[in-house]
PDB file of C-alpha atoms and ligand atoms in Angstrom:
ATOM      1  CA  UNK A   1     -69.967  61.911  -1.812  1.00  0.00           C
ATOM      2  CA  UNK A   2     -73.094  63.926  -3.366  1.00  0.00           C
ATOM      3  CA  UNK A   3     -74.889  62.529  -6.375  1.00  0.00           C
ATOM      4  CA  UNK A   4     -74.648  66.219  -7.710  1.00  0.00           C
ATOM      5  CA  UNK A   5     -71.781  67.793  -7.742  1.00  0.00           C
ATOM      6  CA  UNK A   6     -71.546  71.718  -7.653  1.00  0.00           C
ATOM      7  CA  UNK A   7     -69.161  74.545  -8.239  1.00  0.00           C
ATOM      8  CA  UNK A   8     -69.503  77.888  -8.975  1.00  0.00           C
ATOM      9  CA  UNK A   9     -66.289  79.454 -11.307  1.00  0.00           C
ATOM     10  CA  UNK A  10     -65.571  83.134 -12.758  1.00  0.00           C
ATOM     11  CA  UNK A  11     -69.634  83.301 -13.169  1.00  0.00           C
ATOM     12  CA  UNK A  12     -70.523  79.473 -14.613  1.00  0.00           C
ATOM     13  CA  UNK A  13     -72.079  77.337 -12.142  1.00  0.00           C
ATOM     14  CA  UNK A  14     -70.586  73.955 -12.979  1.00  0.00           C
ATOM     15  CA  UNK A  15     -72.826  71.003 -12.461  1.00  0.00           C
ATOM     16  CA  UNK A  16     -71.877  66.969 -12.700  1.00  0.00           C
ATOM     17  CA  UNK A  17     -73.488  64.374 -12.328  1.00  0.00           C
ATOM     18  CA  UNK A  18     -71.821  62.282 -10.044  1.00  0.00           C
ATOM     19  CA  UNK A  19     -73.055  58.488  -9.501  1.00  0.00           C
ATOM     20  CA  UNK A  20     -70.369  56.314 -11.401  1.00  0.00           C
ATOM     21  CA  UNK A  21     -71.543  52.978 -10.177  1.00  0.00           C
ATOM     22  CA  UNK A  22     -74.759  53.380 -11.667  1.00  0.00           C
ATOM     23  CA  UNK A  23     -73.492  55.031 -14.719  1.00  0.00           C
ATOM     24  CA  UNK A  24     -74.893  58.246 -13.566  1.00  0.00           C
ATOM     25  CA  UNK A  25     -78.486  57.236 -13.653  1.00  0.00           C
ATOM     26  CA  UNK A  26     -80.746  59.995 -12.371  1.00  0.00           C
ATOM     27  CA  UNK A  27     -83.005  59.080  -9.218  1.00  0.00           C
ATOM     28  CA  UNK A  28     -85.320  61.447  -7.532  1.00  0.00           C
ATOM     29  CA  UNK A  29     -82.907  62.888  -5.664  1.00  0.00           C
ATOM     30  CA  UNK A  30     -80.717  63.763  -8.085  1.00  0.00           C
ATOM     31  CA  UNK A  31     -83.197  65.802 -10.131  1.00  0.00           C
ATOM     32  CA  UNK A  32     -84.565  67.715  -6.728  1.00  0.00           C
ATOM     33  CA  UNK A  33     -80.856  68.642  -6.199  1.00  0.00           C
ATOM     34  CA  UNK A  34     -80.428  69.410 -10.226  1.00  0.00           C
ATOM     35  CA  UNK A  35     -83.438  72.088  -9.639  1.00  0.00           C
ATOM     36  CA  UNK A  36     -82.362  73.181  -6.715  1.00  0.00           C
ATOM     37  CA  UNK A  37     -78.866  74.067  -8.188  1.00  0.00           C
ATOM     38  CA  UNK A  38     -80.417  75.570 -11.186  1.00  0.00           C
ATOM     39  CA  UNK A  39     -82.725  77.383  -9.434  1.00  0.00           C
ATOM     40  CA  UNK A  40     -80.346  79.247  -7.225  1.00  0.00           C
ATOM     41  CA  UNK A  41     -77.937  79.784  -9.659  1.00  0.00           C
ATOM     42  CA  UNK A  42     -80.985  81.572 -11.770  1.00  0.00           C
ATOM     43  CA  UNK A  43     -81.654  83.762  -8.408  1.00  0.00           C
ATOM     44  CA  UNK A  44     -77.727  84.238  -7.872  1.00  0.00           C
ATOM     45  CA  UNK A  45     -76.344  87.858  -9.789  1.00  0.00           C
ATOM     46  CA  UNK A  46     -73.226  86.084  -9.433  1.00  0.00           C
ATOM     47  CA  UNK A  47     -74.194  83.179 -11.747  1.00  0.00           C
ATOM     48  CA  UNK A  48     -74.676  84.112 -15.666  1.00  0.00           C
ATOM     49  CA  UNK A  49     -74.310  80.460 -16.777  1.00  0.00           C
ATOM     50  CA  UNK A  50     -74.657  76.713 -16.471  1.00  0.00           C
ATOM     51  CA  UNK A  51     -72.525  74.085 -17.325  1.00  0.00           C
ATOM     52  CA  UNK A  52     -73.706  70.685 -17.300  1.00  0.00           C
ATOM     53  CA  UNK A  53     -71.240  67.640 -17.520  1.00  0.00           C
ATOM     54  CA  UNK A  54     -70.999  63.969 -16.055  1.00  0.00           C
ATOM     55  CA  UNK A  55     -68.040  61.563 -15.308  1.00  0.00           C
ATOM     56  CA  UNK A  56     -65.027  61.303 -17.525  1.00  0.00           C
ATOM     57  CA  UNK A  57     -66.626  58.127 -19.753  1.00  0.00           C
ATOM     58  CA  UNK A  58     -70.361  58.404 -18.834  1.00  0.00           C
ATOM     59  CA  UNK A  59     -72.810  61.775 -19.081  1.00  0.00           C
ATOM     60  CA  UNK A  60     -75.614  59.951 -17.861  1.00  0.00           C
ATOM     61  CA  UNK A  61     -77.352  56.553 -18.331  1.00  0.00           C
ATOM     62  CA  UNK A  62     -80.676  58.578 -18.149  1.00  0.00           C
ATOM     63  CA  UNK A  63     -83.582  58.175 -15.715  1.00  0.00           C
ATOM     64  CA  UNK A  64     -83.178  55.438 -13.089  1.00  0.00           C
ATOM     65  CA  UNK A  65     -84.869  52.252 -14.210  1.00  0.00           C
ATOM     66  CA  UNK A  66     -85.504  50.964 -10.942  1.00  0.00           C
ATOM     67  CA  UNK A  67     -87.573  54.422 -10.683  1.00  0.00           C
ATOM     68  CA  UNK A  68     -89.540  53.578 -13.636  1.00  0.00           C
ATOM     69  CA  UNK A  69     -90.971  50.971 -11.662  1.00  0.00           C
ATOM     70  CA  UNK A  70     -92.551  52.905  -8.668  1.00  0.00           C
ATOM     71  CA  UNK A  71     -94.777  53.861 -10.936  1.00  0.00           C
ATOM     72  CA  UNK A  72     -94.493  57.396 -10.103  1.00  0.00           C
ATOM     73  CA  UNK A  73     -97.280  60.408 -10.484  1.00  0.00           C
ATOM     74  CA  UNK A  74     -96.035  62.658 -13.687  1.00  0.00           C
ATOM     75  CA  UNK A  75     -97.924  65.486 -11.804  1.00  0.00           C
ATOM     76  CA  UNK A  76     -96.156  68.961 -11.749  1.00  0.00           C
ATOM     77  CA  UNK A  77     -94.160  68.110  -8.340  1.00  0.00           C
ATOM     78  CA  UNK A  78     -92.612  65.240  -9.400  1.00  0.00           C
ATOM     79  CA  UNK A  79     -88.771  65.789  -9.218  1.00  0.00           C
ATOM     80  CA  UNK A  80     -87.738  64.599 -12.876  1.00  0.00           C
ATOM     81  CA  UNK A  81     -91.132  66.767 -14.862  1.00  0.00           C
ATOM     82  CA  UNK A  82     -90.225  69.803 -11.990  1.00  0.00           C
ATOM     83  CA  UNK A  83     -86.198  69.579 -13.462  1.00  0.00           C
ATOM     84  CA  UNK A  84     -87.686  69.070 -17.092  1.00  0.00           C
ATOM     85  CA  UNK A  85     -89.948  72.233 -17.042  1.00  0.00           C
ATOM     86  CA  UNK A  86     -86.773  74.338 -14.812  1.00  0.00           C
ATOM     87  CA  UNK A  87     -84.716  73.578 -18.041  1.00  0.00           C
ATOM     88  CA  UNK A  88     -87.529  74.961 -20.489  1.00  0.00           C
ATOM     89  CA  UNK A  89     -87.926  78.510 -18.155  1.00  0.00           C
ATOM     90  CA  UNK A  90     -84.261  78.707 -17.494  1.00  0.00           C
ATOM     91  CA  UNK A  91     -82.963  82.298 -18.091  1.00  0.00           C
ATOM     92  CA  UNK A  92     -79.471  81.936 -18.301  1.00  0.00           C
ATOM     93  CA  UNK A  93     -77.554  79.886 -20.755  1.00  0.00           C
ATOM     94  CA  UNK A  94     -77.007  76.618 -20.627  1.00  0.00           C
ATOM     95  CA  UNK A  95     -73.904  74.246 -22.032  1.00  0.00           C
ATOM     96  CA  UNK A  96     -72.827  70.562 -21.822  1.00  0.00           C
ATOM     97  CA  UNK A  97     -69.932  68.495 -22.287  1.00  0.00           C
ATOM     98  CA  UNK A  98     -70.575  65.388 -23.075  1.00  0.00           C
ATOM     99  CA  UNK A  99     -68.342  62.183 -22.684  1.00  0.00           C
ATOM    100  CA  UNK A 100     -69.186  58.468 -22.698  1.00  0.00           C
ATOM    101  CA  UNK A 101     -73.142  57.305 -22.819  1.00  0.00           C
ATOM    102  CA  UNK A 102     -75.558  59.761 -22.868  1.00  0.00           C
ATOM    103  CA  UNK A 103     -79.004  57.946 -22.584  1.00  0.00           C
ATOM    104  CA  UNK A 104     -82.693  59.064 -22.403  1.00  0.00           C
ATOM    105  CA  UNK A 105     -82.787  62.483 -20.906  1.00  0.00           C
ATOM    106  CA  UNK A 106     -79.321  62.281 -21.183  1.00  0.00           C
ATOM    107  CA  UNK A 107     -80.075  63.249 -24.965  1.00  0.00           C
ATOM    108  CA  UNK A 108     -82.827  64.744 -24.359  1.00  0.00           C
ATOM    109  CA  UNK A 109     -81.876  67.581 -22.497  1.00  0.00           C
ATOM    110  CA  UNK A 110     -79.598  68.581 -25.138  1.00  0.00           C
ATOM    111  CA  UNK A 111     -81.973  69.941 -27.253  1.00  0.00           C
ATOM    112  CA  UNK A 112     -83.061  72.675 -24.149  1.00  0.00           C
ATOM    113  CA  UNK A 113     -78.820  73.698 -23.960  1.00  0.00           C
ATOM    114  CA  UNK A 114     -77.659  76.731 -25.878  1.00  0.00           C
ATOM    115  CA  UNK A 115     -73.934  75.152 -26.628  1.00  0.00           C
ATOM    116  CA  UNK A 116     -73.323  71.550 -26.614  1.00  0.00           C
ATOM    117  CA  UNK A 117     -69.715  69.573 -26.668  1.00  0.00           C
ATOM    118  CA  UNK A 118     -69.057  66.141 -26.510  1.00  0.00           C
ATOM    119  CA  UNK A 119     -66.024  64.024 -27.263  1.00  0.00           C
ATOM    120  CA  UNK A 120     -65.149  61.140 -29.605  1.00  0.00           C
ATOM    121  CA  UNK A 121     -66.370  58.687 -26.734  1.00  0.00           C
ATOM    122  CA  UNK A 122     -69.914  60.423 -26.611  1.00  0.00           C
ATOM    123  CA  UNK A 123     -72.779  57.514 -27.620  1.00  0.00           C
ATOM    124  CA  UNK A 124     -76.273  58.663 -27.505  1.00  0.00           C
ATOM    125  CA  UNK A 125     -79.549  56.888 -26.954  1.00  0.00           C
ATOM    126  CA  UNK A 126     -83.188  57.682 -26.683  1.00  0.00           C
ATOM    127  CA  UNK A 127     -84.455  54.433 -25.895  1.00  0.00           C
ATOM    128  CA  UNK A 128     -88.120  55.092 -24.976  1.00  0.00           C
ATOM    129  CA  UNK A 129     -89.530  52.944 -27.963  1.00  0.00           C
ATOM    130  CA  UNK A 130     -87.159  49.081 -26.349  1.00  0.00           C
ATOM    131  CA  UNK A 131     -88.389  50.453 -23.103  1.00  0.00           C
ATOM    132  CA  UNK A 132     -92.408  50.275 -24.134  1.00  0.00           C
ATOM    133  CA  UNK A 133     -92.276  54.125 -23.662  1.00  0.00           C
ATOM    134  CA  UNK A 134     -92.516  57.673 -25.468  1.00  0.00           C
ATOM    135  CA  UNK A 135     -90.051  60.459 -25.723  1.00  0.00           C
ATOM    136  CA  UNK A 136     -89.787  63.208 -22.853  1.00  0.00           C
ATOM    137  CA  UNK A 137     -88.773  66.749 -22.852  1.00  0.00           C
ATOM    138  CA  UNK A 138     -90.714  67.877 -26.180  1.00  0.00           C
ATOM    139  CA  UNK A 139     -88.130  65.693 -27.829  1.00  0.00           C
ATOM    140  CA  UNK A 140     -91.000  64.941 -30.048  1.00  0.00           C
ATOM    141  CA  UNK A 141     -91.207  68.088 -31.584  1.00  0.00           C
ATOM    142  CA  UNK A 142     -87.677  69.507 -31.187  1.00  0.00           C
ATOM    143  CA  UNK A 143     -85.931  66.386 -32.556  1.00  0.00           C
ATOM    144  CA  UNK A 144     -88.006  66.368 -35.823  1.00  0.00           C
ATOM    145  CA  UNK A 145     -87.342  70.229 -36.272  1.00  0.00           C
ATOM    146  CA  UNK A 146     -84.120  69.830 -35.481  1.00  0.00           C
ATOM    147  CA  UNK A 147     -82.800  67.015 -37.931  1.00  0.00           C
ATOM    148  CA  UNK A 148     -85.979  65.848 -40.003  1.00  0.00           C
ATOM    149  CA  UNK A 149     -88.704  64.334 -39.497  1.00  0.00           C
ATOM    150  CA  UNK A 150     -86.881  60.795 -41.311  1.00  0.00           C
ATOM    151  CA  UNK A 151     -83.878  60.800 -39.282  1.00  0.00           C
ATOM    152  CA  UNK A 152     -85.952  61.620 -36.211  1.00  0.00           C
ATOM    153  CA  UNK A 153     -87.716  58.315 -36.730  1.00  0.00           C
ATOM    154  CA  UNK A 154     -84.332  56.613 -37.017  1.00  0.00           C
ATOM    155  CA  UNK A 155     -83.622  57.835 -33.406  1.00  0.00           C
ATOM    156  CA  UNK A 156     -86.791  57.696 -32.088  1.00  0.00           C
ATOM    157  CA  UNK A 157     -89.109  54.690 -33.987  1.00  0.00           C
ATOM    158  CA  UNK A 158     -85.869  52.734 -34.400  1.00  0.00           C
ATOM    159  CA  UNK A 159     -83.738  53.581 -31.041  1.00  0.00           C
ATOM    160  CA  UNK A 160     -80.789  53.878 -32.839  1.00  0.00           C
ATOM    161  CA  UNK A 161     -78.003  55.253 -31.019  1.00  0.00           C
ATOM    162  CA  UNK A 162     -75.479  57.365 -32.646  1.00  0.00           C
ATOM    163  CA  UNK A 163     -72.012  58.553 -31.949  1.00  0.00           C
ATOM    164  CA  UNK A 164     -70.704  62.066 -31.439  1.00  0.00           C
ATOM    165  CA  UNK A 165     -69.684  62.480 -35.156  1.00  0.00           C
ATOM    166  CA  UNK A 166     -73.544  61.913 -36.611  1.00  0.00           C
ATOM    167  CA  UNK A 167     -74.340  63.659 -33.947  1.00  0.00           C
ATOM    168  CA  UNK A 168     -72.308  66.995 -35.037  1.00  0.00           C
ATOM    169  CA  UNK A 169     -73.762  65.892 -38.671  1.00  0.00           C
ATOM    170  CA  UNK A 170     -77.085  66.222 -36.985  1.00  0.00           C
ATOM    171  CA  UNK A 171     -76.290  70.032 -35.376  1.00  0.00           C
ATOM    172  CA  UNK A 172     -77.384  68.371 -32.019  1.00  0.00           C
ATOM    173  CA  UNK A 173     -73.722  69.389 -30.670  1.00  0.00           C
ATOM    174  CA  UNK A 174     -71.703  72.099 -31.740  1.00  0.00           C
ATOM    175  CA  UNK A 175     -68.370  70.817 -31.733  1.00  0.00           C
ATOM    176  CA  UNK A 176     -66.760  67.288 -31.130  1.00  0.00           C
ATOM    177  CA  UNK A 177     -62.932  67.600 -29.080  1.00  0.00           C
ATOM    178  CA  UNK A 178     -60.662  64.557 -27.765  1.00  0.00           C
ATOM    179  CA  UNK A 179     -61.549  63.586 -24.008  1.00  0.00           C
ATOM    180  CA  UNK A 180     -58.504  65.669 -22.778  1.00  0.00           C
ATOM    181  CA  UNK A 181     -59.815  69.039 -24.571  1.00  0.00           C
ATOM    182  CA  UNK A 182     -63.599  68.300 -23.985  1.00  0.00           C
ATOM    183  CA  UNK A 183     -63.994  70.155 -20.211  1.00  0.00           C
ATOM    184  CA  UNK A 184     -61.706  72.884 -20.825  1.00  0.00           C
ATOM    185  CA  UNK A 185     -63.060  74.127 -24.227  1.00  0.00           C
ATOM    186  CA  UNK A 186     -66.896  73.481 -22.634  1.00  0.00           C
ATOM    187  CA  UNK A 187     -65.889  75.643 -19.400  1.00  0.00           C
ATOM    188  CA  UNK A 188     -63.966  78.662 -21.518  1.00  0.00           C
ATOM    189  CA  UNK A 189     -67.096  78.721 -23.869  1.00  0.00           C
ATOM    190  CA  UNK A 190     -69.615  78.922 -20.914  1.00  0.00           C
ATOM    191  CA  UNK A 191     -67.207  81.645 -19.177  1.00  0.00           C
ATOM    192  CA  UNK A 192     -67.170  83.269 -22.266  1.00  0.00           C
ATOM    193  CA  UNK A 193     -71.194  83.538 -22.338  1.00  0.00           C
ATOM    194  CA  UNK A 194     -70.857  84.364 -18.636  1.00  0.00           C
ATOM    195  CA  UNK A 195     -68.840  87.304 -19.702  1.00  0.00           C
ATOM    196  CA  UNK A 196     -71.725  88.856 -21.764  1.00  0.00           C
ATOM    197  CA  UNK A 197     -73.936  91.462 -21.008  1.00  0.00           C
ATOM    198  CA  UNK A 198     -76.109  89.696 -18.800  1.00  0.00           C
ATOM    199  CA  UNK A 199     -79.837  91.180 -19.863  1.00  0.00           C
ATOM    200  CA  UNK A 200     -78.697  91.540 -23.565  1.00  0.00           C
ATOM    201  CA  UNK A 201     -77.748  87.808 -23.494  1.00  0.00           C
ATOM    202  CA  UNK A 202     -81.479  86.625 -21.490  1.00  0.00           C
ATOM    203  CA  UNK A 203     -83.227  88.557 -23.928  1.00  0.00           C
ATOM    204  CA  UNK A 204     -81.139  87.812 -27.181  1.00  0.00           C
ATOM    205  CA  UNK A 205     -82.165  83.932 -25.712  1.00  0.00           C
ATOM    206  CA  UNK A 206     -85.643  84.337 -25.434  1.00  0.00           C
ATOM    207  CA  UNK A 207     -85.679  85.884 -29.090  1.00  0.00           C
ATOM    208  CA  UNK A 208     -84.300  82.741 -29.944  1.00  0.00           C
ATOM    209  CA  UNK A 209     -86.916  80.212 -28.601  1.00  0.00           C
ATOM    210  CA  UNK A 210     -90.409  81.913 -29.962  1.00  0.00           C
ATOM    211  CA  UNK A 211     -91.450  78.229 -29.827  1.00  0.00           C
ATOM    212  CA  UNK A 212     -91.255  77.721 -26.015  1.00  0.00           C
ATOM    213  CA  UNK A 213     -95.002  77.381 -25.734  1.00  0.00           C
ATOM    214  CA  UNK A 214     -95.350  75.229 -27.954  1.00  0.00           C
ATOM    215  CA  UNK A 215     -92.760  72.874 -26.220  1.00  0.00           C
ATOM    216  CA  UNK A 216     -94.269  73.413 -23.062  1.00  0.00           C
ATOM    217  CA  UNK A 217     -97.327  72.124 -24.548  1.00  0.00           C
ATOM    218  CA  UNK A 218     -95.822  68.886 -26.315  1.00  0.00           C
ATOM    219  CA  UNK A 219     -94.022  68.318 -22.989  1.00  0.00           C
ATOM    220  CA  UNK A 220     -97.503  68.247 -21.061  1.00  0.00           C
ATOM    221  CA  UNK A 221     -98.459  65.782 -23.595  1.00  0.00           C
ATOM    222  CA  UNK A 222     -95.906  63.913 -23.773  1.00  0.00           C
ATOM    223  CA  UNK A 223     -95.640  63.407 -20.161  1.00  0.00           C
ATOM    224  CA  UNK A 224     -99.261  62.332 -20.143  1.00  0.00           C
ATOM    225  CA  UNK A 225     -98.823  59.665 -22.417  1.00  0.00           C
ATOM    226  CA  UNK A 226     -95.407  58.680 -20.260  1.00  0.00           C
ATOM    227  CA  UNK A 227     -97.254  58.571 -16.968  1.00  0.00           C
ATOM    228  CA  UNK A 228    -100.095  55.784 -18.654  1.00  0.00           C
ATOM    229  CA  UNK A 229     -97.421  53.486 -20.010  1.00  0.00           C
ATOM    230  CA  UNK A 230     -95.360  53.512 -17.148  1.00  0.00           C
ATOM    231  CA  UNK A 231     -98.119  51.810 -15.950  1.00  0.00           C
ATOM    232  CA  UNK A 232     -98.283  49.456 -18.772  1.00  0.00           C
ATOM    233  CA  UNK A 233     -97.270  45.682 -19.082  1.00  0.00           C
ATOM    234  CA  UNK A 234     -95.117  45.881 -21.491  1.00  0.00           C
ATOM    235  CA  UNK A 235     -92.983  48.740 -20.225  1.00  0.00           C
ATOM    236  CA  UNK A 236     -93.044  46.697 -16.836  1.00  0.00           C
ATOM    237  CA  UNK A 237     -91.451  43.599 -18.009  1.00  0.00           C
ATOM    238  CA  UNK A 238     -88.675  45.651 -19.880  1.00  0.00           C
ATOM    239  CA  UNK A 239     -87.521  47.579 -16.836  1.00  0.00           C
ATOM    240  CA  UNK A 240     -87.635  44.259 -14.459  1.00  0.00           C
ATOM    241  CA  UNK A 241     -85.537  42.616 -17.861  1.00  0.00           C
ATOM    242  CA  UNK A 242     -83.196  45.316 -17.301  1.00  0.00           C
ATOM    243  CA  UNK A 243     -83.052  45.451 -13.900  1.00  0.00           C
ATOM    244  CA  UNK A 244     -82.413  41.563 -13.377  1.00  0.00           C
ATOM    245  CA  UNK A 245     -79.939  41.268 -16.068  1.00  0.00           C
ATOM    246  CA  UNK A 246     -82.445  40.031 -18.928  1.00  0.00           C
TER     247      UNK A 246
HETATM  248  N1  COA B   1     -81.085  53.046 -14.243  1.00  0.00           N
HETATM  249  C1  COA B   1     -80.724  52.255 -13.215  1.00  0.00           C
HETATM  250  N2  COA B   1     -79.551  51.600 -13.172  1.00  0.00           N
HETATM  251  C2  COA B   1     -78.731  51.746 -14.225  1.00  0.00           C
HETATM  252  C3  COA B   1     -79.050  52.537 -15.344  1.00  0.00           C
HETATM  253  C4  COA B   1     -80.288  53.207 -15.328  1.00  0.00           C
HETATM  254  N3  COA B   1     -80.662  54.021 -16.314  1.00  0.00           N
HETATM  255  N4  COA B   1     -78.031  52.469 -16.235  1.00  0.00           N
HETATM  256  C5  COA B   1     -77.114  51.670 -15.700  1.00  0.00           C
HETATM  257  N5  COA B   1     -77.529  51.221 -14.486  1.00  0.00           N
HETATM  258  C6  COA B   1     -76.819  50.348 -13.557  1.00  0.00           C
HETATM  259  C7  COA B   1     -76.808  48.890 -14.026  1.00  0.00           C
HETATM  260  O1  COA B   1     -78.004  48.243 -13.614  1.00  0.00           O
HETATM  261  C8  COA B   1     -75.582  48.388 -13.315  1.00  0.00           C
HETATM  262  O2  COA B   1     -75.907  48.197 -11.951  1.00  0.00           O
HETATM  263  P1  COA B   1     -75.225  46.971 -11.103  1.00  0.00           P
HETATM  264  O3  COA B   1     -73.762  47.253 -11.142  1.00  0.00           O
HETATM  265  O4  COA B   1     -75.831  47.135  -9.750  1.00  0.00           O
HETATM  266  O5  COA B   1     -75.598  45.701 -11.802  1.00  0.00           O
HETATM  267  C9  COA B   1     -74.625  49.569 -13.377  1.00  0.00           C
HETATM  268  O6  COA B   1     -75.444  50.700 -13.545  1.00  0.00           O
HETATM  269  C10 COA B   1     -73.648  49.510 -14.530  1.00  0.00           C
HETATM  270  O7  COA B   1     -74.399  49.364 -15.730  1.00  0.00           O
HETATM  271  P2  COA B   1     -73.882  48.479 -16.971  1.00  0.00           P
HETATM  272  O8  COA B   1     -75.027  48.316 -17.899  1.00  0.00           O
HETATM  273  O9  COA B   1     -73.214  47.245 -16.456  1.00  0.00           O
HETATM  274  O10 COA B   1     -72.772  49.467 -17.569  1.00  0.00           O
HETATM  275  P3  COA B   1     -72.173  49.502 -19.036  1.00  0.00           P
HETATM  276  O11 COA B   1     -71.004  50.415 -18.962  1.00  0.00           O
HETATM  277  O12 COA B   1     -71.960  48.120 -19.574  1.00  0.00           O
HETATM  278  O13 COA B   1     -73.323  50.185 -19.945  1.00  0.00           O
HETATM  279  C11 COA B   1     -75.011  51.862 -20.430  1.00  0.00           C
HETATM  280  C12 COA B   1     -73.657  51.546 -19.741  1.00  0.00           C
HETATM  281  C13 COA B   1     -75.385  53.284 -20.059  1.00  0.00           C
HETATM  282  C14 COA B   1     -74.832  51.739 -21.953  1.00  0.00           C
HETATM  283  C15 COA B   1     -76.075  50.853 -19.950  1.00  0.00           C
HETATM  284  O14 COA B   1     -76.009  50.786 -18.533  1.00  0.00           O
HETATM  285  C16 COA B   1     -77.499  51.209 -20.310  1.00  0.00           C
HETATM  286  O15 COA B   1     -77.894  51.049 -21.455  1.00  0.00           O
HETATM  287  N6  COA B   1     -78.278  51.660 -19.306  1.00  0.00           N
HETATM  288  C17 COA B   1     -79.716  51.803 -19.434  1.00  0.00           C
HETATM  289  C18 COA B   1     -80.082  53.051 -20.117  1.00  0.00           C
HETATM  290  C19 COA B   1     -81.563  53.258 -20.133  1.00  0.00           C
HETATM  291  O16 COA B   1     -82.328  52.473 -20.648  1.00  0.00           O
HETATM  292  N7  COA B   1     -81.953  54.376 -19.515  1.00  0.00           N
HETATM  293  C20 COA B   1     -83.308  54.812 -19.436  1.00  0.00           C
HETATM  294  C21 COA B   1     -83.472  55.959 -20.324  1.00  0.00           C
HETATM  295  S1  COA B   1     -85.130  56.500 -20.464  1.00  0.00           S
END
């Protein structure tokens, strides 16, 4: 069974993430088939917008640990900064429903989604500071501007995860449903936008996000900073810890 599962409904593309045993964790592969589905559906006439979900109890457990460790080149091919910067140019909207742990990126990406949902199991994370690391996807600067620069420091100085009601408090999702409603509402919305005028609704987007340079820049930055303490002994030990069970 794929890693990434696909399906394309009444104009949403509907992606999930689909590795249960490893609580979703995104490997390389994942992320080349993430771009690839994005990237399509961008090219596709058919497709006017994304939806973006995981398993029933997990979103995603983030970036693979064991990953971490291969001490991978942050240069502009790599899979996860190609997906990263695909997100940041994408054209079309983009919404997630969110159930269950949603860790690292998992969070992260939220902040690049037009609509978000999750339910009343959602926990998020962004765990970069325990894992001797710093944030990704110019959650630097859009987490700050989004909720303060205080309470950005609680989730991103402190690590402290946070459950889907704080995170409606926080306008980082738009709505929070029971596990049953979640999908359904999350699909009807993104049909909804799918149902727009299709240049109207690009354009009315990029209106929206004057700052996309700006997070384009932060995101170079940030991923400059990523790729030297990946490398670092500290950030080493944690994802071995992790890895062998503390
Ligand atoms: N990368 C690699 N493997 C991961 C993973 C990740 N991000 N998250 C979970 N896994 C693996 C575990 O190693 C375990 O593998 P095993 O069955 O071979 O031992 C399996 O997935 C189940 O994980 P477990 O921790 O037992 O599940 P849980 O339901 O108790 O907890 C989480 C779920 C998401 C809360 C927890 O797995 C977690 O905190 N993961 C790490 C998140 C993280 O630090 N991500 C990096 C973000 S930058």
């Amino acid at each position: 069974m794929s890693t990434i599962q696909v399906q394309d409904e009444q104009g949403v593309r509907i992606i999930r993430f689909n590795r249960p045993d490893k609580r979703n964790a995104l490997d390389l592969d994942m992320y080349k088939q993430l771009t690839e589905y994005l990237i399509q559906g961008e090219a596709d006439n058919e497709i006017r917008a994304f939806l973006l979900t995981g398993s029933e109890n997990c979103f995603t457990s983030g970036n693979d640990v064991a990953d971490f460790l291969k001490q991978p080149d942050l240069g502009p091919n790599h899979p996860a900064v190609r997906f990263l910067f695909c997100l940041l140019e994408l054209k079309k909207p983009l919404v997630a429903a969110v159930s269950g742990a949603a860790v690292g990126i998992g969070t992260t990406l939220l902040l690049h989604c037009d609509l978000v949902y999750a339910d009343n199991t959602a926990q998020f994370r962004l765990p970069f500071i325990d894992l001797a690391l710093v944030p990704e996807a110019g959650s630097s600067l859009l987490l700050p501007e989004l909720v303060g620069y205080q309470k950005a420091s609680e989730l991103l100085l402190l690590g402290e995860s946070f459950d889907a009601e704080t995170a409606l408090d926080l306008k980082l999702i738009n709505r929070m449903l029971s596990p049953v409603e979640l999908f359904p509402y999350a699909l009807e919305k993104a049909k909804a936008l799918a149902s727009k005028p299709p240049q109207a609704l690009q354009l009315t987007r990029q209106l929206m996000r004057p700052h996309k340079s700006r997070v384009q820049h932060q995101m170079h930055q940030e991923l400059e900073l990523f790729g030297q303490r990946l490398q670092s002994d500290e950030a080493k030990a944690v994802f071995r810890q992790f890895l062998n069970k503390g």
